[in-house]
PDB file of C-alpha atoms in Angstrom:
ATOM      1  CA  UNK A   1     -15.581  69.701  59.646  1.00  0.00           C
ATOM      2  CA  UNK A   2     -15.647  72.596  62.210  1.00  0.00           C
ATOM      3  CA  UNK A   3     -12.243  73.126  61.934  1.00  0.00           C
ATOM      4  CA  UNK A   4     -12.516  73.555  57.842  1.00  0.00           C
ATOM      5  CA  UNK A   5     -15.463  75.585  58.085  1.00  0.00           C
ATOM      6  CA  UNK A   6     -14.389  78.177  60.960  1.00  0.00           C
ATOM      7  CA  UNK A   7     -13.370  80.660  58.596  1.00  0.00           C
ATOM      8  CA  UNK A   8     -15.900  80.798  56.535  1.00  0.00           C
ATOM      9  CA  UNK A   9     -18.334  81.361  59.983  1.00  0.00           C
ATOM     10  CA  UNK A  10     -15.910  84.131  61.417  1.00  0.00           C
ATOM     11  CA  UNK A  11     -16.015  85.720  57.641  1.00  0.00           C
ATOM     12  CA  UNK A  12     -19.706  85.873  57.823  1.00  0.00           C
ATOM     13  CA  UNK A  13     -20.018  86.774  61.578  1.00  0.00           C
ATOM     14  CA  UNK A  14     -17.983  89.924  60.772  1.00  0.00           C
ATOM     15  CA  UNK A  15     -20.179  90.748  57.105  1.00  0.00           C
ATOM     16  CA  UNK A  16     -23.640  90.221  59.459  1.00  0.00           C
ATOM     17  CA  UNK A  17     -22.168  92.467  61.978  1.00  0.00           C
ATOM     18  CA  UNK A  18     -21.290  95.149  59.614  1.00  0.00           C
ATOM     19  CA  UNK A  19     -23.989  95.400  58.314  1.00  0.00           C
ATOM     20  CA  UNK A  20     -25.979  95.865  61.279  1.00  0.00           C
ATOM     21  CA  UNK A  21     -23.780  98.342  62.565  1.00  0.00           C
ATOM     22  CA  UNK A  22     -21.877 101.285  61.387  1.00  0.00           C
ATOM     23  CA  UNK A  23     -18.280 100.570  60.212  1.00  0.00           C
ATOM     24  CA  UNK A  24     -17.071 103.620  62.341  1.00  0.00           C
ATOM     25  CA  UNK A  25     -17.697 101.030  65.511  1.00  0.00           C
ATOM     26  CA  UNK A  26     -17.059  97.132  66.529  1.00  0.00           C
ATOM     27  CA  UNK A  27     -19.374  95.133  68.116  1.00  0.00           C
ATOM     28  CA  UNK A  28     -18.830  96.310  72.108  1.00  0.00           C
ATOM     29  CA  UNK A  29     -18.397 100.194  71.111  1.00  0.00           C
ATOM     30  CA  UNK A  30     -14.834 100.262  70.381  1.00  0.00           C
ATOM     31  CA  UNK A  31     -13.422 102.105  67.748  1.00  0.00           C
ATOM     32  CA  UNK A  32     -13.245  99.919  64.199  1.00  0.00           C
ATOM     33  CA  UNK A  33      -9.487 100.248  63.202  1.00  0.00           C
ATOM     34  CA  UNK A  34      -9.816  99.541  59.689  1.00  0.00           C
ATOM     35  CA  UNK A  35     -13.128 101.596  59.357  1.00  0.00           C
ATOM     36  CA  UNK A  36     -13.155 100.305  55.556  1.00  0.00           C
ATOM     37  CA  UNK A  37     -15.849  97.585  55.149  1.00  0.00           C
ATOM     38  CA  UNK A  38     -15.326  94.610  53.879  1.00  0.00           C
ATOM     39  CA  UNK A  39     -16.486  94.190  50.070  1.00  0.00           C
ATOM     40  CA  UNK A  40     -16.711  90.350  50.312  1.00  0.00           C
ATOM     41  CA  UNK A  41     -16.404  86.944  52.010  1.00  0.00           C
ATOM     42  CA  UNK A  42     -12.657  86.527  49.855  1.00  0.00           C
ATOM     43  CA  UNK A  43     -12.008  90.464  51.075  1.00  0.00           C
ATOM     44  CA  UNK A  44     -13.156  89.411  54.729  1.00  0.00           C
ATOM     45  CA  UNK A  45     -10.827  86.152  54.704  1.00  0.00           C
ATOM     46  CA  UNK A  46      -7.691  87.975  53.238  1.00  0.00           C
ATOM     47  CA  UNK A  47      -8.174  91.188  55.349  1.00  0.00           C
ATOM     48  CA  UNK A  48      -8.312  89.476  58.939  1.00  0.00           C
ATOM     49  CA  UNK A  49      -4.943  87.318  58.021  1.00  0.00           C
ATOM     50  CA  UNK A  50      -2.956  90.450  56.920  1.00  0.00           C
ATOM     51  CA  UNK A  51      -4.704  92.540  59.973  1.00  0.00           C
ATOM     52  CA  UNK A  52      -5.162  90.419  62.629  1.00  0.00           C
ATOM     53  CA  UNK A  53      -3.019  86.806  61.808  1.00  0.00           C
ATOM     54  CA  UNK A  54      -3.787  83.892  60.474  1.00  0.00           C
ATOM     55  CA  UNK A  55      -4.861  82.511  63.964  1.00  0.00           C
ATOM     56  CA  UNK A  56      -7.669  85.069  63.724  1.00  0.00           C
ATOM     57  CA  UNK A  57      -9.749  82.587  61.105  1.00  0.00           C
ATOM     58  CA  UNK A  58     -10.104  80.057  63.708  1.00  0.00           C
ATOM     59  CA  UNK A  59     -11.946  82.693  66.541  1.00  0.00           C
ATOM     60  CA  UNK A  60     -14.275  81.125  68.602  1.00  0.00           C
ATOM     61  CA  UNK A  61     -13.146  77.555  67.172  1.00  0.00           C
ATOM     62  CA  UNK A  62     -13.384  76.417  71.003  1.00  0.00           C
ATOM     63  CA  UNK A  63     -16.864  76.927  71.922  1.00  0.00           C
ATOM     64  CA  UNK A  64     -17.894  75.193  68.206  1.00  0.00           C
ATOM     65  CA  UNK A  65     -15.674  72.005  69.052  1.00  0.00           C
ATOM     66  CA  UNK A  66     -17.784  71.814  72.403  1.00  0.00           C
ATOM     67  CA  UNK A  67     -21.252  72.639  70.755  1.00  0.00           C
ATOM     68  CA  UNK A  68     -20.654  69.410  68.586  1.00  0.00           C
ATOM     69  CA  UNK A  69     -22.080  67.951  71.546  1.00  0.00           C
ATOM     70  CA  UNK A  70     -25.433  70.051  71.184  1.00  0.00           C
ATOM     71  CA  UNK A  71     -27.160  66.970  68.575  1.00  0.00           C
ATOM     72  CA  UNK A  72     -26.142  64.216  71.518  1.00  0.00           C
ATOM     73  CA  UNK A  73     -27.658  66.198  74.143  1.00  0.00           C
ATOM     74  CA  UNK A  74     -30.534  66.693  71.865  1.00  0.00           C
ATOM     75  CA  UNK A  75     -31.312  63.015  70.804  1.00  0.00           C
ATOM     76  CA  UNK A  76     -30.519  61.908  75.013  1.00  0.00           C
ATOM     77  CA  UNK A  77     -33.039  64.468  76.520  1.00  0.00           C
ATOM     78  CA  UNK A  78     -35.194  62.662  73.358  1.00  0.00           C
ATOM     79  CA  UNK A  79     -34.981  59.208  73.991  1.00  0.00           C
ATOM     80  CA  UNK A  80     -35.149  59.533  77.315  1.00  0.00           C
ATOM     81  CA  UNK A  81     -38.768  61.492  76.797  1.00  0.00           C
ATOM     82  CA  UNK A  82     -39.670  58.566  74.999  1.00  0.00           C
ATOM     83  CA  UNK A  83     -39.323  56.264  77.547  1.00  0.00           C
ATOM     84  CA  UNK A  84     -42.178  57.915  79.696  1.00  0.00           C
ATOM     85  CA  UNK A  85     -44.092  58.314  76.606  1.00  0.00           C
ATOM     86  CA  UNK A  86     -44.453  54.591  75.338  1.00  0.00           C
ATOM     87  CA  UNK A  87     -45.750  53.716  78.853  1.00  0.00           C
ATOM     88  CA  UNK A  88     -48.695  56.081  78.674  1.00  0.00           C
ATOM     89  CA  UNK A  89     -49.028  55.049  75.504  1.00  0.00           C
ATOM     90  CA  UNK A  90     -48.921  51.299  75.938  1.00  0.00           C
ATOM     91  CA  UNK A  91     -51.235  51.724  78.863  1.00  0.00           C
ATOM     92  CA  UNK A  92     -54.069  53.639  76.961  1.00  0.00           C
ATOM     93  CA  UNK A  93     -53.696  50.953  73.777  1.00  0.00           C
ATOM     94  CA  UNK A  94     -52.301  52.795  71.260  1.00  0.00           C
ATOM     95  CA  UNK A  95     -49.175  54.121  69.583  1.00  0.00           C
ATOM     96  CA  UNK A  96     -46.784  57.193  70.462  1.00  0.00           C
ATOM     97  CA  UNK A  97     -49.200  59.826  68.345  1.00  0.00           C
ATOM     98  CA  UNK A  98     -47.845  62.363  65.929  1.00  0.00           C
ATOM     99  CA  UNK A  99     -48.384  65.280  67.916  1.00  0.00           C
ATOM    100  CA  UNK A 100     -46.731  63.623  71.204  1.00  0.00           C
ATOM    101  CA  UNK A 101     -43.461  62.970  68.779  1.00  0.00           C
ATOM    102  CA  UNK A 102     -43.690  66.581  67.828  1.00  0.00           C
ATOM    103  CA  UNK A 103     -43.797  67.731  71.336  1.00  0.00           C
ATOM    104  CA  UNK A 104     -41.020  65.264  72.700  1.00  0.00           C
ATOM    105  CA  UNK A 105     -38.926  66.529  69.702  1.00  0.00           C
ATOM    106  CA  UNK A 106     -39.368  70.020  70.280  1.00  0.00           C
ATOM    107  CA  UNK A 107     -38.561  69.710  74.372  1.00  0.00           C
ATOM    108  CA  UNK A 108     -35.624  68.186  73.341  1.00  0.00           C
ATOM    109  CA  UNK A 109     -34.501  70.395  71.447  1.00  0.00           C
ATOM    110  CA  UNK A 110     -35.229  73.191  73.707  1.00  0.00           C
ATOM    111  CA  UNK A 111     -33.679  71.713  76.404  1.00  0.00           C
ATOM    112  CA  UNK A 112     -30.414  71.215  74.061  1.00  0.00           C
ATOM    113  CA  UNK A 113     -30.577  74.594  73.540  1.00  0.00           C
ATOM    114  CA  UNK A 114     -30.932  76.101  76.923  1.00  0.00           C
ATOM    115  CA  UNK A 115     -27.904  74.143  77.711  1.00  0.00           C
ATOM    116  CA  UNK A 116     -25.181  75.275  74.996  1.00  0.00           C
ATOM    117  CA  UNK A 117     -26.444  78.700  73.989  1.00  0.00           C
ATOM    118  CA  UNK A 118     -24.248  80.771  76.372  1.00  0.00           C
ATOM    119  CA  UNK A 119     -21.336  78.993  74.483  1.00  0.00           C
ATOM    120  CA  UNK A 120     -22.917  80.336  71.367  1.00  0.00           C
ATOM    121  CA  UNK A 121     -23.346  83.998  72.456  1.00  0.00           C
ATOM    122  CA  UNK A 122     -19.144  83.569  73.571  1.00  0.00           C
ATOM    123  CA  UNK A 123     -18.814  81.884  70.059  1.00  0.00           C
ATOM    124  CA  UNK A 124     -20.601  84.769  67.994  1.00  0.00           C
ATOM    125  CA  UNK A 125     -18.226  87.519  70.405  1.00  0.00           C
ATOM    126  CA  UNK A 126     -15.592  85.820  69.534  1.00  0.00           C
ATOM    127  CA  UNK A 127     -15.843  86.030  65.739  1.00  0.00           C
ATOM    128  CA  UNK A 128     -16.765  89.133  65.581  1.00  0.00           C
ATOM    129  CA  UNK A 129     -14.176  90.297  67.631  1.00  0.00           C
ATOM    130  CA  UNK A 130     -11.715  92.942  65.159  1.00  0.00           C
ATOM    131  CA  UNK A 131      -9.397  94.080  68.033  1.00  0.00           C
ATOM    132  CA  UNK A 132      -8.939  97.197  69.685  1.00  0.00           C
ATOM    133  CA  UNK A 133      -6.676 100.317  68.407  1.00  0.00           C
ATOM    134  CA  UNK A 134      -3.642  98.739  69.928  1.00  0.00           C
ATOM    135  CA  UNK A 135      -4.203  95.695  68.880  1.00  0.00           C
ATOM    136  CA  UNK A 136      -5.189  93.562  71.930  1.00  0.00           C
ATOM    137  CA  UNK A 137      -8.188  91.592  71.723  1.00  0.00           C
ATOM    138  CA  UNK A 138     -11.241  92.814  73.819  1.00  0.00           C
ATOM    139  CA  UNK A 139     -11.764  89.024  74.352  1.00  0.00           C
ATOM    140  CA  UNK A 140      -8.798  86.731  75.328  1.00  0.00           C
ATOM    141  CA  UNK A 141     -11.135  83.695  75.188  1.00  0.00           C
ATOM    142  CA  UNK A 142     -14.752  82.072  75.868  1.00  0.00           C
ATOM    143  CA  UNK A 143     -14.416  82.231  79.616  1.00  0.00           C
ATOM    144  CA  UNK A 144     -13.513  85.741  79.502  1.00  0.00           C
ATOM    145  CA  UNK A 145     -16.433  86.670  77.129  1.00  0.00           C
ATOM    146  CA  UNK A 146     -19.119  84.362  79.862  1.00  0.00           C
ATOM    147  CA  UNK A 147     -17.421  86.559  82.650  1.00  0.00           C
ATOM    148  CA  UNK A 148     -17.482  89.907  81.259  1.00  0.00           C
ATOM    149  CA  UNK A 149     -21.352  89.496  79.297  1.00  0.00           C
ATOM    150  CA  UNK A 150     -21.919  88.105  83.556  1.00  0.00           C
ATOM    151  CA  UNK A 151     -20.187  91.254  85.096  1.00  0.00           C
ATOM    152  CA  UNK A 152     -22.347  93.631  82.961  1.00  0.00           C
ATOM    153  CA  UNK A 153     -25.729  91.718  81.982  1.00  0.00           C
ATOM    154  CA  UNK A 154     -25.890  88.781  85.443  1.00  0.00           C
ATOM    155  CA  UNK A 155     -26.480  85.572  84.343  1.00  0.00           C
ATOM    156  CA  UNK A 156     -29.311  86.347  81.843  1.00  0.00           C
ATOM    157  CA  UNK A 157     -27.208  88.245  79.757  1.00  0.00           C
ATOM    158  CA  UNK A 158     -25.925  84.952  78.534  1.00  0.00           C
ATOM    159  CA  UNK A 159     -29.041  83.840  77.545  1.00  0.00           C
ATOM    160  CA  UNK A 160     -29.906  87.091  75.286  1.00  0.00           C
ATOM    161  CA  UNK A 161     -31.175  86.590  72.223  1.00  0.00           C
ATOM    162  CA  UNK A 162     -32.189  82.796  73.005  1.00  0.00           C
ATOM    163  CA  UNK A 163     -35.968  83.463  71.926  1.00  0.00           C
ATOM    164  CA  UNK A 164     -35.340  83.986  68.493  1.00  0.00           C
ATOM    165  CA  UNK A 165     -32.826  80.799  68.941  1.00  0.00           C
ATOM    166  CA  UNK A 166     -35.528  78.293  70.112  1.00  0.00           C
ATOM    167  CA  UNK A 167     -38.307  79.200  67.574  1.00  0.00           C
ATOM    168  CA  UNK A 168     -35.612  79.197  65.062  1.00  0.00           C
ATOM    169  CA  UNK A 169     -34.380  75.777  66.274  1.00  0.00           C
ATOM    170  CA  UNK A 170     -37.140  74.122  68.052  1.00  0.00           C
ATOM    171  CA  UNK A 171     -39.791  73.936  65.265  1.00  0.00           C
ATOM    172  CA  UNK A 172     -37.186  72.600  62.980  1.00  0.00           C
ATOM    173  CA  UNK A 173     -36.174  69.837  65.006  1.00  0.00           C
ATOM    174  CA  UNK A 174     -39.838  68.963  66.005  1.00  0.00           C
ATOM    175  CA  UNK A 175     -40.614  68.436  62.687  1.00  0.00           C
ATOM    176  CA  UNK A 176     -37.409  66.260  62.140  1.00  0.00           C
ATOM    177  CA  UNK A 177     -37.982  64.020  64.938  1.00  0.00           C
ATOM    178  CA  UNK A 178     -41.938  63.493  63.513  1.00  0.00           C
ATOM    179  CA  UNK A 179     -40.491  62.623  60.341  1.00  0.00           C
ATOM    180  CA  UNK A 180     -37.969  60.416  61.329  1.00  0.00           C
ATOM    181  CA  UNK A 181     -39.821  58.123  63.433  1.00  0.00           C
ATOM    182  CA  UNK A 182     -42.892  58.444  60.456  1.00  0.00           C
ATOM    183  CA  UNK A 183     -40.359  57.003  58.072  1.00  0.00           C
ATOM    184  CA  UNK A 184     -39.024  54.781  60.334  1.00  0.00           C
ATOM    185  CA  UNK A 185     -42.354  53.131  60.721  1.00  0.00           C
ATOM    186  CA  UNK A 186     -42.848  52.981  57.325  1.00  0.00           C
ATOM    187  CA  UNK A 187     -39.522  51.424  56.509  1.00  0.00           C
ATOM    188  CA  UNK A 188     -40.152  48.904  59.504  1.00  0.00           C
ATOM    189  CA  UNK A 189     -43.412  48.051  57.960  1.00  0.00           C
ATOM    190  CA  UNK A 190     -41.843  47.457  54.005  1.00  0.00           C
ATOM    191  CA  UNK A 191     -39.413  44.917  55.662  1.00  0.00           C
ATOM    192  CA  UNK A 192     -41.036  43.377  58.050  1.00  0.00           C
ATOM    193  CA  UNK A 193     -44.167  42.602  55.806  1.00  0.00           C
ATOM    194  CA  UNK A 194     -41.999  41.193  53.037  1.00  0.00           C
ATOM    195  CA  UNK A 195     -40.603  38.997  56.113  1.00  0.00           C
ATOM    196  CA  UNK A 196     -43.837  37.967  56.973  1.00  0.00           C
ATOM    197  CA  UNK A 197     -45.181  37.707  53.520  1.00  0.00           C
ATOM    198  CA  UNK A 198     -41.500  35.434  52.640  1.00  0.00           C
ATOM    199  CA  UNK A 199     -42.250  33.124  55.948  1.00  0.00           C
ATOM    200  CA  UNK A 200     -45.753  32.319  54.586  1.00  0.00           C
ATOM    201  CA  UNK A 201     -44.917  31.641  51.394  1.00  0.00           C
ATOM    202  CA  UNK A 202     -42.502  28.772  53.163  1.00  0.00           C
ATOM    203  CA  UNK A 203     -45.277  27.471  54.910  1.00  0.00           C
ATOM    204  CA  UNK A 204     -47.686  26.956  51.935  1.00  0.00           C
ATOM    205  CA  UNK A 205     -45.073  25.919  49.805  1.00  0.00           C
ATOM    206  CA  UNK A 206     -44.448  22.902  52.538  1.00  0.00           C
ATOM    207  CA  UNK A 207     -47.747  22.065  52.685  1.00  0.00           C
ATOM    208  CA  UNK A 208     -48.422  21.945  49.257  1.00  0.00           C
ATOM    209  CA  UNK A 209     -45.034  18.860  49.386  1.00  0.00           C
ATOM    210  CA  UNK A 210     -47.263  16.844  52.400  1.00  0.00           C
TER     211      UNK A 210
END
């Protein structure tokens, strides 16, 4: 999936980028060398394999193989909130509450986050990248883009941007985890009343045989 779909996020890196910034300059300052804009996601896709290769519609592929891993991290840091949280819960005498999923989900998420968003700023860089005048990349890879954003910005220059990231992210995924485990309960209920509502069925039908 991520390796089918790689061109289609480069081609819309590069149309975002454009159209925050003036043709006339890339995204680190250098001079654009086609300076034309692209009309078009089709334009985009056929312009970078006659300009830059075909290799060039699979930029930043690396980092998105390794942020696959982003939904595990996300659903570990989740469960293992959980744990915690079904003690207290067992020990005051109810159930996990709504809000308490909500939080647990968004935490998760966060943490997810924090964790694989430098690998999304070197992803983005990546994409976006057009070349210099020459020719030569101003990125040769992911490591190079974490150590150069590090030589000019420290270590929270890899974590630019990240704000808009989490309440982008976060609230969606709270949500998701309080509707999963809402539906889950429901669907646990459906079966295992019709299991209950089956077993004493069996028992009145035997005692209606003594």
């Amino acid at each position: 999936n991520v390796l089918a779909t790689t061109p289609l996020w480069v081609a819309g890196t590069r149309l975002t980028v454009q159209n925050r910034k003036k043709t006339s300059a890339s995204v680190d300052g250098t001079e654009d060398r086609t300076k034309k804009p692209y009309t078009g996601v089709l334009d985009c896709l056929t312009r970078i394999i006659k300009e830059e290769g075909v290799a060039a519609l699979w930029k930043g592929v690396g980092p998105s193989l390794i942020l696959v891993s982003n939904p595990s991290i996300q659903f570990v840091c989740y469960e293992q909130l959980r744990i915690p949280m079904a003690k207290i819960a067992e020990k005051r005498g109810t159930s996990i509450t709504s809000l308490e999923f909500f939080v647990m989900g968004a935490i998760a998420k966060a943490l997810a986050t924090v964790f694989t968003y430098p690998l999304q700023i070197a992803q983005s860089r990546l994409r976006a990248d057009r070349g210099k005048e020459d020719g030569t990349r101003t990125h040769q890879g992911t490591v190079d883009v974490l150590k150069k954003i590090y030589a000019q910005y420290g270590v929270k220059g890899w974590f630019k941007g990240m704000e808009a990231k989490l309440w982008q992210t976060v609230l969606t995924a709270a949500f998701q985890f309080l509707t999963y485990e809402q539906v889950q309960k429901v669907v646990l209920l459906i079966f295992l009343g019709k299991g209950v509502e089956a077993k004493n069925s069996q028992i009145a039908a035997a005692a209606k045989k003594k």
